[in-house]
């Protein structure tokens, strides 16, 4: 079974731009969660989507948003990028029966 | 709220040494506990998990036991290899019907194993 895939793997943007990251979960997994990883703050939960609905949300500003499609693929969007948004963004898909999350390789976003 | 505390790092060991990485948690109810590992330039890989008190998770020679009385989930390995060099994260997951999937992570600890 293929793992979680994330595209692109690397992105470089400038302040004020917006960015969209994509995540394809493991086949059969309906829940997708997003996390931000930075050296200073560690791993922080952004949001979770299940059956195209946001089910849980972390403490991030409204510039961070996401959505999920009927095939369970998910996107997250960050608008009006700030330097502090530079991070590794990780997507995880959840095996429903065990609630175990499996992570993708991440997208490394650099904001200049 | 929920929290996970890991011992301060980094940790440097010689090959074949014994490894212990401490992890304690604060949570209401009965969370599930996990260890994830991150190799340079990669995402998180699930190493092992335990879903209830006294459960022992094990994988690739690593073990951790869910101790509710001490709210701990310490990671151990009897003989580390150079290939075990990575960052290790302890995490917990609260299980609520219909609203779930938020992992709470510790800060992570970097393990370096010398040949």
JSON list of C-alpha atoms in Angstrom, two decimals, chain A residues 19-108:
[
{"chain": "A", "resi": 19, "resn": "UNK", "atom": "CA", "xyz": [0.92, 28.99, -0.99]},
{"chain": "A", "resi": 20, "resn": "UNK", "atom": "CA", "xyz": [-1.02, 25.75, -1.39]},
{"chain": "A", "resi": 21, "resn": "UNK", "atom": "CA", "xyz": [0.28, 22.40, -0.21]},
{"chain": "A", "resi": 22, "resn": "UNK", "atom": "CA", "xyz": [-1.19, 19.06, -1.16]},
{"chain": "A", "resi": 23, "resn": "UNK", "atom": "CA", "xyz": [-1.52, 15.76, 0.65]},
{"chain": "A", "resi": 24, "resn": "UNK", "atom": "CA", "xyz": [-2.77, 12.38, -0.55]},
{"chain": "A", "resi": 25, "resn": "UNK", "atom": "CA", "xyz": [-3.54, 9.99, 2.31]},
{"chain": "A", "resi": 26, "resn": "UNK", "atom": "CA", "xyz": [-3.09, 6.25, 2.40]},
{"chain": "A", "resi": 27, "resn": "UNK", "atom": "CA", "xyz": [-5.79, 4.53, 0.41]},
{"chain": "A", "resi": 28, "resn": "UNK", "atom": "CA", "xyz": [-8.85, 3.92, 2.58]},
{"chain": "A", "resi": 29, "resn": "UNK", "atom": "CA", "xyz": [-7.93, 6.52, 5.20]},
{"chain": "A", "resi": 30, "resn": "UNK", "atom": "CA", "xyz": [-10.58, 9.21, 5.50]},
{"chain": "A", "resi": 31, "resn": "UNK", "atom": "CA", "xyz": [-8.97, 11.51, 8.05]},
{"chain": "A", "resi": 32, "resn": "UNK", "atom": "CA", "xyz": [-6.12, 13.88, 7.24]},
{"chain": "A", "resi": 33, "resn": "UNK", "atom": "CA", "xyz": [-4.31, 16.04, 9.77]},
{"chain": "A", "resi": 34, "resn": "UNK", "atom": "CA", "xyz": [-1.77, 18.79, 9.24]},
{"chain": "A", "resi": 35, "resn": "UNK", "atom": "CA", "xyz": [1.10, 19.79, 11.52]},
{"chain": "A", "resi": 36, "resn": "UNK", "atom": "CA", "xyz": [3.69, 22.54, 11.43]},
{"chain": "A", "resi": 37, "resn": "UNK", "atom": "CA", "xyz": [7.22, 21.74, 12.58]},
{"chain": "A", "resi": 38, "resn": "UNK", "atom": "CA", "xyz": [9.69, 24.49, 13.49]},
{"chain": "A", "resi": 39, "resn": "UNK", "atom": "CA", "xyz": [12.87, 24.41, 15.55]},
{"chain": "A", "resi": 40, "resn": "UNK", "atom": "CA", "xyz": [11.43, 26.85, 18.07]},
{"chain": "A", "resi": 41, "resn": "UNK", "atom": "CA", "xyz": [7.87, 25.60, 18.51]},
{"chain": "A", "resi": 42, "resn": "UNK", "atom": "CA", "xyz": [8.31, 21.95, 17.66]},
{"chain": "A", "resi": 43, "resn": "UNK", "atom": "CA", "xyz": [5.36, 20.05, 16.23]},
{"chain": "A", "resi": 44, "resn": "UNK", "atom": "CA", "xyz": [2.07, 21.91, 16.36]},
{"chain": "A", "resi": 45, "resn": "UNK", "atom": "CA", "xyz": [-1.34, 20.73, 15.22]},
{"chain": "A", "resi": 46, "resn": "UNK", "atom": "CA", "xyz": [-2.97, 22.83, 12.51]},
{"chain": "A", "resi": 47, "resn": "UNK", "atom": "CA", "xyz": [-6.24, 21.07, 11.66]},
{"chain": "A", "resi": 48, "resn": "UNK", "atom": "CA", "xyz": [-7.90, 17.79, 10.85]},
{"chain": "A", "resi": 49, "resn": "UNK", "atom": "CA", "xyz": [-10.32, 16.91, 8.10]},
{"chain": "A", "resi": 50, "resn": "UNK", "atom": "CA", "xyz": [-12.66, 13.95, 7.95]},
{"chain": "A", "resi": 51, "resn": "UNK", "atom": "CA", "xyz": [-15.11, 13.28, 5.14]},
{"chain": "A", "resi": 52, "resn": "UNK", "atom": "CA", "xyz": [-14.54, 16.76, 3.68]},
{"chain": "A", "resi": 53, "resn": "UNK", "atom": "CA", "xyz": [-15.31, 18.49, 7.00]},
{"chain": "A", "resi": 54, "resn": "UNK", "atom": "CA", "xyz": [-12.92, 20.21, 9.37]},
{"chain": "A", "resi": 55, "resn": "UNK", "atom": "CA", "xyz": [-13.28, 18.26, 12.58]},
{"chain": "A", "resi": 56, "resn": "UNK", "atom": "CA", "xyz": [-10.58, 19.79, 14.74]},
{"chain": "A", "resi": 57, "resn": "UNK", "atom": "CA", "xyz": [-8.52, 22.96, 14.61]},
{"chain": "A", "resi": 58, "resn": "UNK", "atom": "CA", "xyz": [-5.36, 24.14, 16.32]},
{"chain": "A", "resi": 59, "resn": "UNK", "atom": "CA", "xyz": [-4.43, 27.58, 17.48]},
{"chain": "A", "resi": 60, "resn": "UNK", "atom": "CA", "xyz": [-3.29, 29.19, 14.25]},
{"chain": "A", "resi": 61, "resn": "UNK", "atom": "CA", "xyz": [-4.43, 32.45, 12.62]},
{"chain": "A", "resi": 62, "resn": "UNK", "atom": "CA", "xyz": [-7.07, 32.49, 9.92]},
{"chain": "A", "resi": 63, "resn": "UNK", "atom": "CA", "xyz": [-4.36, 32.82, 7.24]},
{"chain": "A", "resi": 64, "resn": "UNK", "atom": "CA", "xyz": [-4.02, 29.07, 7.58]},
{"chain": "A", "resi": 65, "resn": "UNK", "atom": "CA", "xyz": [-6.85, 27.16, 5.98]},
{"chain": "A", "resi": 66, "resn": "UNK", "atom": "CA", "xyz": [-7.49, 23.80, 4.46]},
{"chain": "A", "resi": 67, "resn": "UNK", "atom": "CA", "xyz": [-9.94, 21.62, 2.70]},
{"chain": "A", "resi": 68, "resn": "UNK", "atom": "CA", "xyz": [-10.54, 18.02, 1.85]},
{"chain": "A", "resi": 69, "resn": "UNK", "atom": "CA", "xyz": [-11.90, 16.54, -1.33]},
{"chain": "A", "resi": 70, "resn": "UNK", "atom": "CA", "xyz": [-14.26, 13.63, -1.85]},
{"chain": "A", "resi": 71, "resn": "UNK", "atom": "CA", "xyz": [-11.30, 11.33, -2.60]},
{"chain": "A", "resi": 72, "resn": "UNK", "atom": "CA", "xyz": [-9.83, 12.28, 0.84]},
{"chain": "A", "resi": 73, "resn": "UNK", "atom": "CA", "xyz": [-6.97, 14.28, -0.68]},
{"chain": "A", "resi": 74, "resn": "UNK", "atom": "CA", "xyz": [-6.36, 17.44, 1.28]},
{"chain": "A", "resi": 75, "resn": "UNK", "atom": "CA", "xyz": [-4.86, 20.83, 0.64]},
{"chain": "A", "resi": 76, "resn": "UNK", "atom": "CA", "xyz": [-3.75, 23.50, 3.02]},
{"chain": "A", "resi": 77, "resn": "UNK", "atom": "CA", "xyz": [-3.36, 27.12, 2.11]},
{"chain": "A", "resi": 78, "resn": "UNK", "atom": "CA", "xyz": [-1.41, 29.88, 3.76]},
{"chain": "A", "resi": 79, "resn": "UNK", "atom": "CA", "xyz": [-2.18, 33.42, 2.66]},
{"chain": "A", "resi": 80, "resn": "UNK", "atom": "CA", "xyz": [-0.12, 36.56, 3.17]},
{"chain": "A", "resi": 81, "resn": "UNK", "atom": "CA", "xyz": [3.00, 34.64, 4.05]},
{"chain": "A", "resi": 82, "resn": "UNK", "atom": "CA", "xyz": [5.21, 35.83, 6.89]},
{"chain": "A", "resi": 83, "resn": "UNK", "atom": "CA", "xyz": [8.84, 34.95, 7.59]},
{"chain": "A", "resi": 84, "resn": "UNK", "atom": "CA", "xyz": [7.71, 32.96, 10.62]},
{"chain": "A", "resi": 85, "resn": "UNK", "atom": "CA", "xyz": [5.71, 30.62, 8.41]},
{"chain": "A", "resi": 86, "resn": "UNK", "atom": "CA", "xyz": [8.95, 29.01, 7.26]},
{"chain": "A", "resi": 87, "resn": "UNK", "atom": "CA", "xyz": [8.61, 25.45, 8.47]},
{"chain": "A", "resi": 88, "resn": "UNK", "atom": "CA", "xyz": [8.21, 21.82, 7.58]},
{"chain": "A", "resi": 89, "resn": "UNK", "atom": "CA", "xyz": [4.53, 21.09, 7.03]},
{"chain": "A", "resi": 90, "resn": "UNK", "atom": "CA", "xyz": [3.58, 17.51, 7.72]},
{"chain": "A", "resi": 91, "resn": "UNK", "atom": "CA", "xyz": [0.44, 15.72, 6.70]},
{"chain": "A", "resi": 92, "resn": "UNK", "atom": "CA", "xyz": [-0.78, 12.58, 8.43]},
{"chain": "A", "resi": 93, "resn": "UNK", "atom": "CA", "xyz": [-3.51, 10.15, 7.51]},
{"chain": "A", "resi": 94, "resn": "UNK", "atom": "CA", "xyz": [-5.34, 8.21, 10.17]},
{"chain": "A", "resi": 95, "resn": "UNK", "atom": "CA", "xyz": [-6.13, 4.53, 10.13]},
{"chain": "A", "resi": 96, "resn": "UNK", "atom": "CA", "xyz": [-9.72, 4.64, 11.34]},
{"chain": "A", "resi": 97, "resn": "UNK", "atom": "CA", "xyz": [-9.73, 1.34, 13.18]},
{"chain": "A", "resi": 98, "resn": "UNK", "atom": "CA", "xyz": [-6.73, 2.13, 15.40]},
{"chain": "A", "resi": 99, "resn": "UNK", "atom": "CA", "xyz": [-6.56, 5.95, 15.30]},
{"chain": "A", "resi": 100, "resn": "UNK", "atom": "CA", "xyz": [-2.90, 5.62, 14.34]},
{"chain": "A", "resi": 101, "resn": "UNK", "atom": "CA", "xyz": [-1.49, 8.47, 12.28]},
{"chain": "A", "resi": 102, "resn": "UNK", "atom": "CA", "xyz": [0.96, 7.87, 9.45]},
{"chain": "A", "resi": 103, "resn": "UNK", "atom": "CA", "xyz": [2.98, 10.81, 8.23]},
{"chain": "A", "resi": 104, "resn": "UNK", "atom": "CA", "xyz": [4.13, 11.94, 4.83]},
{"chain": "A", "resi": 105, "resn": "UNK", "atom": "CA", "xyz": [7.63, 13.25, 4.05]},
{"chain": "A", "resi": 106, "resn": "UNK", "atom": "CA", "xyz": [6.56, 16.85, 4.52]},
{"chain": "A", "resi": 107, "resn": "UNK", "atom": "CA", "xyz": [6.78, 20.03, 2.49]},
{"chain": "A", "resi": 108, "resn": "UNK", "atom": "CA", "xyz": [9.64, 22.36, 3.39]}
]
